[in-house]
Short mmCIF file of C-alpha atoms and ligand atoms in Angstrom, two decimals:
data_model
loop_
_atom_site.label_atom_id
_atom_site.label_comp_id
_atom_site.label_asym_id
_atom_site.label_seq_id
_atom_site.Cartn_x
_atom_site.Cartn_y
_atom_site.Cartn_z
CA MET A 1 8.43 -14.97 -2.32
CA ALA A 2 10.79 -17.44 -4.02
CA VAL A 3 10.96 -19.92 -1.03
CA THR A 4 12.86 -22.61 -2.31
CA PRO A 5 13.64 -26.06 -0.50
CA HIS A 6 16.88 -26.25 -2.08
CA ALA A 7 17.53 -22.68 -2.78
CA HIS A 8 20.36 -22.63 0.20
CA ASP A 9 22.47 -25.30 -1.65
CA HIS A 10 22.86 -23.35 -4.11
CA ALA A 11 24.63 -20.44 -2.04
CA SER A 12 27.70 -22.13 -0.97
CA GLY A 13 30.61 -22.76 -3.77
CA ASP A 14 29.99 -20.79 -6.50
CA GLY A 15 29.59 -17.57 -4.42
CA LEU A 16 26.02 -17.27 -5.09
CA LEU A 17 23.64 -15.98 -2.43
CA SER A 18 20.79 -17.77 -2.85
CA VAL A 19 17.08 -15.21 -4.03
CA GLU A 20 15.80 -15.67 0.21
CA GLU A 21 19.51 -15.17 1.43
CA ALA A 22 20.19 -11.88 -0.91
CA ARG A 23 16.49 -10.54 0.69
CA GLU A 24 17.50 -11.81 4.32
CA ARG A 25 20.60 -9.65 3.71
CA ILE A 26 18.58 -6.75 2.84
CA LEU A 27 15.81 -6.74 4.83
CA SER A 28 17.68 -7.02 7.98
CA ARG A 29 19.45 -3.88 7.40
CA ILE A 30 16.43 -1.91 6.73
CA GLU A 31 14.25 0.05 9.67
CA PRO A 32 10.83 1.70 9.45
CA LEU A 33 10.98 5.11 8.70
CA ALA A 34 10.69 7.49 11.73
CA PRO A 35 6.85 8.47 12.83
CA LEU A 36 5.38 11.09 11.56
CA ASP A 37 2.38 13.36 12.91
CA VAL A 38 0.39 14.60 9.54
CA PRO A 39 -3.00 15.25 8.29
CA LEU A 40 -5.45 13.02 7.39
CA THR A 41 -5.52 13.35 3.99
CA GLU A 42 -1.52 12.65 3.97
CA ALA A 43 -1.85 9.51 6.33
CA HIS A 44 -3.99 7.86 3.78
CA GLY A 45 -2.43 4.52 2.54
CA CYS A 46 0.06 4.73 5.17
CA VAL A 47 0.29 2.56 8.58
CA LEU A 48 -0.34 4.19 11.77
CA ALA A 49 2.54 4.35 14.23
CA ARG A 50 0.66 4.90 17.56
CA GLU A 51 -3.14 3.54 18.39
CA VAL A 52 -5.46 5.89 18.36
CA VAL A 53 -8.11 6.02 21.47
CA ALA A 54 -11.43 7.36 21.27
CA GLU A 55 -11.61 10.19 23.42
CA GLU A 56 -15.53 10.75 23.77
CA ASP A 57 -18.51 8.25 22.57
CA ILE A 58 -19.19 8.18 19.19
CA PRO A 59 -21.55 9.59 18.39
CA SER A 60 -21.18 12.15 21.51
CA PHE A 61 -25.37 12.66 21.89
CA ALA A 62 -28.40 11.04 21.42
CA SER A 63 -30.12 11.62 18.45
CA SER A 64 -33.30 10.95 16.81
CA ALA A 65 -33.68 8.65 14.07
CA MET A 66 -37.14 9.63 12.33
CA ASP A 67 -38.91 12.98 11.98
CA GLY A 68 -41.30 12.75 15.02
CA PHE A 69 -42.21 13.80 18.05
CA ALA A 70 -39.89 13.27 21.51
CA VAL A 71 -42.02 11.52 23.91
CA ARG A 72 -41.98 9.49 27.18
CA ALA A 73 -42.73 5.97 26.56
CA ALA A 74 -44.80 5.58 29.83
CA ASP A 75 -47.15 8.43 28.44
CA VAL A 76 -48.45 6.55 25.01
CA ALA A 77 -48.12 2.63 26.53
CA ALA A 78 -52.41 3.10 26.36
CA ALA A 79 -52.12 4.19 22.92
CA ARG A 80 -52.81 0.58 21.59
CA ALA A 81 -56.64 0.73 23.14
CA THR A 82 -57.17 4.40 22.43
CA PRO A 83 -55.35 6.98 20.99
CA VAL A 84 -53.58 9.22 23.48
CA GLU A 85 -52.92 13.25 23.43
CA LEU A 86 -49.66 15.14 24.02
CA ARG A 87 -49.49 18.63 24.29
CA ILE A 88 -46.77 19.93 21.80
CA VAL A 89 -44.08 22.10 23.62
CA GLY A 90 -41.72 23.07 20.77
CA ARG A 91 -39.39 21.53 18.39
CA ALA A 92 -36.08 20.06 18.65
CA LEU A 93 -33.80 20.91 15.68
CA ILE A 94 -30.70 19.99 14.26
CA GLY A 95 -27.14 21.06 14.93
CA ARG A 96 -28.36 22.93 18.42
CA ALA A 97 -29.38 21.55 21.90
CA PRO A 98 -33.06 21.32 22.15
CA GLU A 99 -34.86 24.12 24.69
CA GLY A 100 -36.87 23.23 27.47
CA THR A 101 -37.89 19.39 28.63
CA VAL A 102 -40.56 17.02 27.75
CA GLY A 103 -42.81 16.51 30.88
CA HIS A 104 -45.27 14.16 31.57
CA GLY A 105 -48.32 14.28 29.03
CA GLU A 106 -45.67 16.48 26.38
CA ALA A 107 -44.29 15.83 23.53
CA MET A 108 -41.25 17.96 21.33
CA ARG A 109 -41.22 18.05 17.62
CA ILE A 110 -38.16 16.44 16.59
CA ALA A 111 -35.93 16.41 13.27
CA THR A 112 -34.01 13.10 12.13
CA GLY A 113 -30.03 13.67 13.79
CA ALA A 114 -31.62 16.50 16.01
CA PRO A 115 -30.67 15.57 20.24
CA ILE A 116 -33.15 14.26 22.32
CA PRO A 117 -34.26 16.48 24.19
CA ALA A 118 -34.49 15.65 28.49
CA GLY A 119 -37.07 13.71 29.87
CA ALA A 120 -37.75 11.99 26.09
CA ASP A 121 -36.93 8.58 25.93
CA ALA A 122 -38.44 7.69 22.73
CA VAL A 123 -39.52 9.00 19.01
CA ILE A 124 -43.09 8.13 17.31
CA PRO A 125 -42.58 8.55 13.36
CA ILE A 126 -44.92 11.44 11.97
CA GLU A 127 -46.42 8.65 10.25
CA ASP A 128 -48.49 7.39 13.43
CA CYS A 129 -49.64 10.64 14.77
CA GLU A 130 -52.42 13.66 14.53
CA VAL A 131 -51.54 17.07 14.81
CA VAL A 132 -54.39 18.75 15.93
CA GLY A 133 -53.36 22.68 16.76
CA GLU A 134 -51.29 22.47 19.71
CA ARG A 135 -51.91 18.73 20.55
CA VAL A 136 -50.42 15.82 18.69
CA ARG A 137 -52.66 12.25 18.97
CA VAL A 138 -50.57 9.59 19.09
CA LEU A 139 -52.26 6.09 17.48
CA ALA A 140 -50.04 3.56 18.60
CA PRO A 141 -47.46 3.17 21.36
CA VAL A 142 -43.72 3.10 21.53
CA PRO A 143 -40.75 1.46 23.46
CA GLU A 144 -38.51 3.24 25.33
CA GLY A 145 -35.33 3.96 23.06
CA LYS A 146 -37.52 3.53 19.74
CA HIS A 147 -36.44 5.19 17.07
CA VAL A 148 -33.46 6.76 19.27
CA ARG A 149 -29.87 6.44 18.13
CA PRO A 150 -27.69 6.61 21.75
CA ALA A 151 -24.91 8.50 22.87
CA GLY A 152 -21.88 5.85 22.09
CA GLU A 153 -23.84 3.82 20.23
CA ASP A 154 -20.72 3.28 17.60
CA LEU A 155 -17.75 3.73 19.86
CA ARG A 156 -17.30 4.43 23.39
CA ALA A 157 -14.58 6.96 25.00
CA GLY A 158 -11.50 4.58 26.13
CA GLU A 159 -11.84 2.37 22.95
CA VAL A 160 -9.08 1.38 20.55
CA LEU A 161 -10.49 3.20 17.18
CA VAL A 162 -7.28 2.38 15.10
CA PRO A 163 -4.60 0.08 16.41
CA ALA A 164 -1.17 0.92 15.68
CA GLY A 165 0.14 -1.54 12.33
CA ARG A 166 -3.13 -0.70 10.63
CA ARG A 167 -2.94 0.83 6.65
CA LEU A 168 -5.33 3.32 7.12
CA GLY A 169 -8.08 3.28 4.14
CA ALA A 170 -11.10 4.65 3.35
CA PRO A 171 -12.80 3.45 6.56
CA GLU A 172 -10.10 4.47 9.10
CA LEU A 173 -9.77 7.54 7.82
CA GLY A 174 -13.81 8.17 8.01
CA LEU A 175 -13.73 6.65 11.46
CA LEU A 176 -10.70 9.03 12.96
CA ALA A 177 -12.25 12.26 11.33
CA ALA A 178 -15.38 11.36 13.53
CA ALA A 179 -13.47 10.90 16.61
CA GLY A 180 -11.56 14.14 15.91
CA ALA A 181 -8.40 12.62 15.29
CA ALA A 182 -7.15 15.04 12.39
CA GLN A 183 -3.54 14.85 12.68
CA VAL A 184 -1.92 10.99 13.17
CA SER A 185 1.11 9.70 13.65
CA ILE A 186 2.40 7.34 10.60
CA PHE A 187 5.27 5.65 8.98
CA PRO A 188 6.17 8.43 6.34
CA ARG A 189 6.44 7.21 2.37
CA PRO A 190 10.08 7.09 1.44
CA ARG A 191 11.53 9.95 -1.07
CA VAL A 192 13.43 7.36 -3.44
CA VAL A 193 16.06 9.10 -5.46
CA VAL A 194 16.19 7.13 -8.78
CA LEU A 195 19.65 7.37 -10.89
CA SER A 196 20.31 5.42 -14.81
CA THR A 197 23.70 5.50 -15.27
CA GLY A 198 24.76 4.83 -18.96
CA ASP A 199 27.35 7.34 -21.47
CA GLU A 200 24.52 5.23 -24.12
CA LEU A 201 21.37 6.54 -22.51
CA VAL A 202 19.18 9.12 -23.79
CA GLU A 203 15.60 10.81 -22.25
CA PRO A 204 12.72 9.04 -24.06
CA SER A 205 11.33 11.95 -25.55
CA ARG A 206 14.89 12.25 -27.73
CA ARG A 207 15.46 9.90 -31.13
CA PRO A 208 18.87 8.11 -30.26
CA ALA A 209 21.61 8.09 -32.51
CA PHE A 210 23.12 5.18 -33.53
CA GLY A 211 23.55 2.96 -30.75
CA GLN A 212 21.94 4.98 -28.13
CA VAL A 213 19.30 4.29 -25.72
CA ARG A 214 16.12 5.45 -24.06
CA ASP A 215 16.23 5.53 -20.44
CA SER A 216 13.39 3.18 -19.74
CA ASN A 217 14.67 2.64 -16.08
CA ALA A 218 13.82 5.68 -14.71
CA TYR A 219 10.26 5.66 -15.93
CA LEU A 220 9.90 1.94 -15.05
CA LEU A 221 11.22 2.73 -11.45
CA TYR A 222 9.13 6.03 -11.11
CA GLY A 223 5.67 3.30 -11.43
CA ALA A 224 6.96 0.37 -9.37
CA LEU A 225 8.05 3.36 -6.90
CA ARG A 226 4.93 5.02 -6.78
CA GLU A 227 2.56 1.68 -6.92
CA ALA A 228 4.76 0.49 -3.46
CA GLY A 229 3.45 3.56 -1.67
CA ALA A 230 6.88 5.54 -2.29
CA ILE A 231 7.95 8.60 -3.77
CA PRO A 232 10.01 8.94 -6.63
CA VAL A 233 12.59 11.80 -7.09
CA LEU A 234 13.90 11.40 -10.65
CA ALA A 235 17.46 12.69 -10.76
CA GLY A 236 18.35 11.90 -14.39
CA ILE A 237 20.85 10.10 -16.61
CA VAL A 238 24.29 10.57 -15.34
CA PRO A 239 27.24 9.31 -17.63
CA ASP A 240 29.82 6.95 -17.05
CA ASP A 241 31.79 8.78 -15.07
CA VAL A 242 32.92 8.23 -11.22
CA ASP A 243 33.37 11.46 -9.86
CA ARG A 244 30.35 12.88 -11.61
CA PHE A 245 27.84 9.93 -10.51
CA ARG A 246 29.60 10.49 -6.56
CA GLU A 247 28.92 14.31 -6.61
CA THR A 248 24.96 13.48 -8.31
CA VAL A 249 24.11 10.64 -5.58
CA LEU A 250 25.72 12.97 -2.64
CA SER A 251 23.75 16.64 -3.71
CA TYR A 252 20.33 14.40 -3.40
CA LEU A 253 21.43 13.22 0.16
CA ILE A 254 19.48 16.08 1.53
CA GLN A 255 16.01 14.87 -0.05
CA ALA A 256 16.68 10.94 -0.15
CA ASP A 257 15.29 8.34 2.46
CA ALA A 258 16.64 5.77 -0.15
CA PHE A 259 18.21 5.60 -3.47
CA VAL A 260 17.55 3.04 -6.15
CA SER A 261 20.59 3.43 -9.43
CA SER A 262 20.49 1.13 -12.69
CA GLY A 263 23.23 0.19 -14.52
CA GLY A 264 26.81 0.10 -13.90
CA VAL A 265 27.32 -2.82 -11.70
CA SER A 266 28.44 -5.90 -13.56
CA VAL A 267 31.62 -6.72 -14.07
CA GLY A 268 32.08 -4.36 -17.29
CA GLU A 269 35.34 -2.32 -17.11
CA ARG A 270 33.42 1.31 -16.18
CA ASP A 271 31.56 -0.23 -13.43
CA VAL A 272 30.90 4.05 -11.80
CA VAL A 273 28.43 2.68 -9.17
CA LYS A 274 31.27 0.03 -8.02
CA ALA A 275 33.79 2.43 -8.11
CA ALA A 276 32.07 5.20 -6.45
CA PHE A 277 31.06 3.58 -3.25
CA PHE A 278 32.21 0.13 -3.16
CA ARG A 279 35.84 0.88 -2.07
CA ARG A 280 34.22 3.02 0.90
CA GLY A 281 32.92 0.23 1.81
CA GLU A 282 29.52 1.83 1.92
CA VAL A 283 27.90 -0.50 -0.97
CA GLU A 284 28.30 -4.17 -1.08
CA PHE A 285 27.99 -6.16 -4.33
CA PHE A 286 27.00 -9.66 -4.38
CA ARG A 287 25.69 -12.17 -7.16
CA VAL A 288 22.49 -14.16 -6.56
CA ALA A 289 21.37 -17.01 -8.23
CA MET A 290 18.74 -15.74 -9.98
CA GLN A 291 17.65 -15.00 -13.57
CA PRO A 292 17.14 -12.30 -14.33
CA GLY A 293 18.88 -9.82 -12.08
CA MET A 294 21.99 -11.41 -10.91
CA PRO A 295 24.37 -8.83 -9.90
CA GLN A 296 23.48 -6.44 -7.19
CA GLY A 297 24.12 -3.96 -4.99
CA PHE A 298 23.34 -3.11 -1.40
CA GLY A 299 24.84 -0.73 1.04
CA HIS A 300 23.90 2.39 2.88
CA ILE A 301 25.34 5.92 1.96
CA GLU A 302 25.23 8.57 4.92
CA GLY A 303 22.57 6.00 6.62
CA LYS A 304 20.35 5.66 3.15
CA PRO A 305 19.87 2.49 2.03
CA TYR A 306 21.49 2.39 -1.53
CA PHE A 307 20.05 -0.31 -4.03
CA GLY A 308 22.32 -0.60 -7.08
CA LEU A 309 20.59 -3.12 -10.05
CA PRO A 310 21.73 -4.31 -13.06
CA GLY A 311 21.22 -2.26 -16.21
CA ASN A 312 18.82 -4.58 -18.03
CA PRO A 313 15.07 -3.53 -17.72
CA VAL A 314 13.86 -7.12 -17.02
CA SER A 315 16.52 -7.30 -14.30
CA VAL A 316 15.42 -3.65 -13.19
CA PHE A 317 12.26 -4.70 -12.91
CA VAL A 318 12.14 -8.14 -11.31
CA SER A 319 14.98 -6.80 -8.71
CA PHE A 320 12.55 -3.90 -7.36
CA GLU A 321 10.06 -6.91 -7.08
CA VAL A 322 12.11 -9.11 -5.24
CA PHE A 323 14.59 -7.09 -3.35
CA ILE A 324 13.22 -3.28 -3.35
CA ARG A 325 9.88 -3.26 -2.92
CA PRO A 326 10.10 -5.29 0.22
CA ALA A 327 12.38 -3.13 1.60
CA LEU A 328 10.25 0.09 1.23
CA LEU A 329 7.40 -1.82 2.61
CA LYS A 330 9.17 -2.59 5.42
CA MET A 331 10.54 0.84 5.71
CA MET A 332 6.65 2.43 5.68
CA GLY A 333 6.23 -0.18 8.49
CA ARG A 334 3.89 -2.58 6.46
CA ARG A 335 4.02 -5.87 8.24
CA GLN A 336 2.95 -8.21 5.03
CA LEU A 337 5.93 -7.58 2.66
CA ALA A 338 5.56 -9.98 0.04
CA ARG A 339 2.90 -10.20 -3.30
CA PRO A 340 -0.15 -12.08 -3.55
CA GLU A 341 0.46 -15.50 -5.10
CA VAL A 342 -1.43 -18.09 -6.82
CA VAL A 343 -0.53 -21.43 -8.11
CA ALA A 344 -1.15 -21.90 -11.88
CA ARG A 345 -0.73 -24.29 -14.43
CA LEU A 346 1.69 -23.80 -17.24
CA GLU A 347 0.37 -23.82 -20.76
CA GLU A 348 3.44 -24.29 -22.33
CA ASP A 349 7.19 -25.42 -21.07
CA VAL A 350 9.23 -22.73 -19.05
CA SER A 351 13.05 -23.38 -19.03
CA GLY A 352 15.58 -21.79 -16.73
CA PRO A 353 18.95 -21.79 -15.86
CA ARG A 354 20.11 -24.91 -13.14
CA GLY A 355 21.12 -23.77 -10.21
CA LYS A 356 19.02 -20.23 -10.43
CA THR A 357 15.69 -18.99 -9.67
CA GLN A 358 13.98 -18.01 -12.39
CA PHE A 359 11.46 -15.41 -12.25
CA ALA A 360 9.35 -16.01 -16.00
CA ARG A 361 6.96 -13.35 -16.76
CA VAL A 362 3.76 -15.01 -17.36
CA LEU A 363 -0.09 -13.78 -17.88
CA VAL A 364 -2.46 -15.27 -15.55
CA ARG A 365 -5.89 -16.29 -15.92
CA PRO A 366 -8.41 -18.29 -14.87
CA GLY A 367 -8.61 -21.87 -16.36
CA PRO A 368 -11.84 -24.36 -16.01
CA ASP A 369 -10.60 -25.95 -13.09
CA GLY A 370 -7.98 -23.52 -11.43
CA TRP A 371 -5.14 -20.55 -12.44
CA LEU A 372 -3.42 -20.97 -15.99
CA ALA A 373 -0.47 -19.24 -16.54
CA ARG A 374 1.61 -18.52 -19.92
CA PRO A 375 5.12 -17.26 -21.08
CA THR A 376 4.72 -13.64 -22.32
CA GLY A 377 7.96 -14.12 -24.32
CA GLY A 378 11.64 -14.96 -24.40
CA ARG A 379 14.03 -14.77 -21.28
CA GLY A 380 16.23 -11.92 -22.14
CA SER A 381 16.66 -9.47 -19.80
CA ASN A 382 16.15 -6.78 -22.13
CA LEU A 383 12.63 -7.41 -23.32
CA ILE A 384 10.97 -5.35 -21.28
CA GLY A 385 7.46 -5.65 -23.85
CA THR A 386 7.33 -9.50 -21.94
CA VAL A 387 6.99 -7.29 -18.52
CA ALA A 388 4.10 -5.42 -19.86
CA ARG A 389 2.42 -7.94 -21.08
CA ALA A 390 2.33 -9.87 -18.13
CA ASN A 391 0.99 -10.04 -14.31
CA GLY A 392 3.00 -12.07 -12.96
CA LEU A 393 6.26 -13.74 -12.19
CA ALA A 394 6.35 -17.58 -12.41
CA VAL A 395 9.19 -18.78 -9.78
CA ILE A 396 10.85 -21.91 -11.28
CA PRO A 397 13.25 -23.28 -8.22
CA PRO A 398 16.58 -23.67 -8.98
CA GLU A 399 16.71 -27.38 -8.97
CA VAL A 400 13.95 -27.37 -11.56
CA GLU A 401 15.77 -26.61 -15.75
CA THR A 402 12.07 -27.15 -17.63
CA ALA A 403 9.16 -27.01 -15.74
CA PRO A 404 6.90 -28.64 -18.17
CA ALA A 405 3.65 -27.68 -19.77
CA GLY A 406 0.96 -28.64 -17.23
CA SER A 407 3.04 -28.39 -14.08
CA GLU A 408 1.94 -26.07 -11.09
CA VAL A 409 3.85 -23.30 -10.46
CA ARG A 410 4.10 -20.48 -7.60
CA VAL A 411 3.10 -17.00 -9.36
CA MET A 412 3.90 -13.46 -7.41
CA LEU A 413 1.08 -11.42 -8.59
CA PHE A 414 1.88 -8.03 -9.70
CA ARG A 415 -0.84 -6.37 -10.68
CA ALA A 416 -4.86 -6.96 -10.30
CA LEU A 417 -5.66 -10.16 -12.07
CA GLU A 418 -9.24 -7.87 -13.72
CA GLU A 419 -6.59 -4.87 -15.18
P1 LIG B 501 25.01 -2.24 -17.18
O1 LIG B 501 24.61 -3.03 -16.58
O2 LIG B 501 24.90 -0.77 -17.37
O3 LIG B 501 25.80 -2.69 -18.66
O4 LIG B 501 23.39 -2.29 -18.90
C1 LIG B 501 22.92 -3.50 -19.26
C2 LIG B 501 22.19 -3.10 -20.42
O5 LIG B 501 21.10 -2.36 -19.96
C3 LIG B 501 23.07 -2.28 -21.56
O6 LIG B 501 22.46 -3.14 -22.78
C4 LIG B 501 22.24 -0.77 -21.35
O7 LIG B 501 22.23 -0.14 -22.60
C5 LIG B 501 20.81 -1.49 -20.94
N1 LIG B 501 20.23 -0.27 -19.57
C6 LIG B 501 21.43 0.29 -18.87
N2 LIG B 501 20.64 1.52 -18.02
C7 LIG B 501 19.35 1.54 -18.91
C8 LIG B 501 18.23 2.28 -19.00
N3 LIG B 501 18.40 2.92 -17.99
N4 LIG B 501 17.40 2.24 -19.55
C9 LIG B 501 17.29 1.37 -20.48
N5 LIG B 501 18.42 0.72 -20.86
C10 LIG B 501 19.81 0.51 -19.66
MG1 LIG B 502 26.19 0.76 -18.26
#
């Protein structure tokens, strides 16, 4: 993400960190959460912390793949020339051990999925037989093992079923269930407490008085956290009051694995987040050479990662994509932390501030020869509509002031192209 050849140069002198440096600073201080044993349904989507080894063969017994008769292949070898008659000695049923065995000259009725009785080594499909009273006439020979699903055909005892580090999807859950691994050790989903700071904020259900603003960041973050696989905990709106802010944060410590707050980190006169935690040395604030989303706060409060984002909704979204999402994925034991990227051809000029990486909201779509990307609106970091219309963030490097129409840019995709 946002690896730019010259990004490093811009970190010096003006006190700005490059996007890469800021991200490295954050990620180097993030550790995966302690693994937890959970039932399979809860493990879905999580990364396996400890490999699971098959304790037994899967399947654990040889079974029939057809409805028919379990026989000895050697007995029916002569059926090529003339039919062979065998004595019916019973019935092998699904879900129970067969009663009796199959001896020379004998056959046992068998259903698909039923265990193969001792003595038998092949199954004749019902279509290739004629039943005459107590006897069955076999019209064609079968080789040994025919229509038999052997034990251990899928996996052998001692084999690794799912390696550590694998994210558990539907196939893994099925396999683990088949192997009897009803509980597995995974990296849990972080519970992330979301706070919105600002005297001007009101709940979205309320009609704002003149000058008031609806709290959109909490809901944007709720969705972003869910999409990242984390568990959001909405702590609501906190006024610009340092003590109340600090108390609110501390009151959520017990149920938090991490915190995200928006607002109150700029150089304004009432920067509650700074005032509450900066002086205690718990959260540091740095300026990043990016647009939008420049001031960022990061640190740990009682060991829990704390992300202090700027207030503007687009800054919140971009900061989440560039810094917080990778950090949360790392907490969840994931190894691939970056969004998928495509190279797309710009359909319009995109200009950005010189010396900063610009993350331009674009709509990516397939063109006649490769991907096309069109900006979804203005650069203003208050324009949340530009995010809602987009599916990607085009990364315009610091040394580029205007990326002209027709030029190629890297685009981080934040939703599937068909959505
Ligand atoms: P701040 O970083 O607190 O100075 O806020 C910057 C801008 O973002 C201001 O215009 C705020 O009104 C706006 N803002 C802050 N928090 C939110 C929020 N939770 N939802 C929507 N806008 C916000
Ligand atoms: Mg504010």
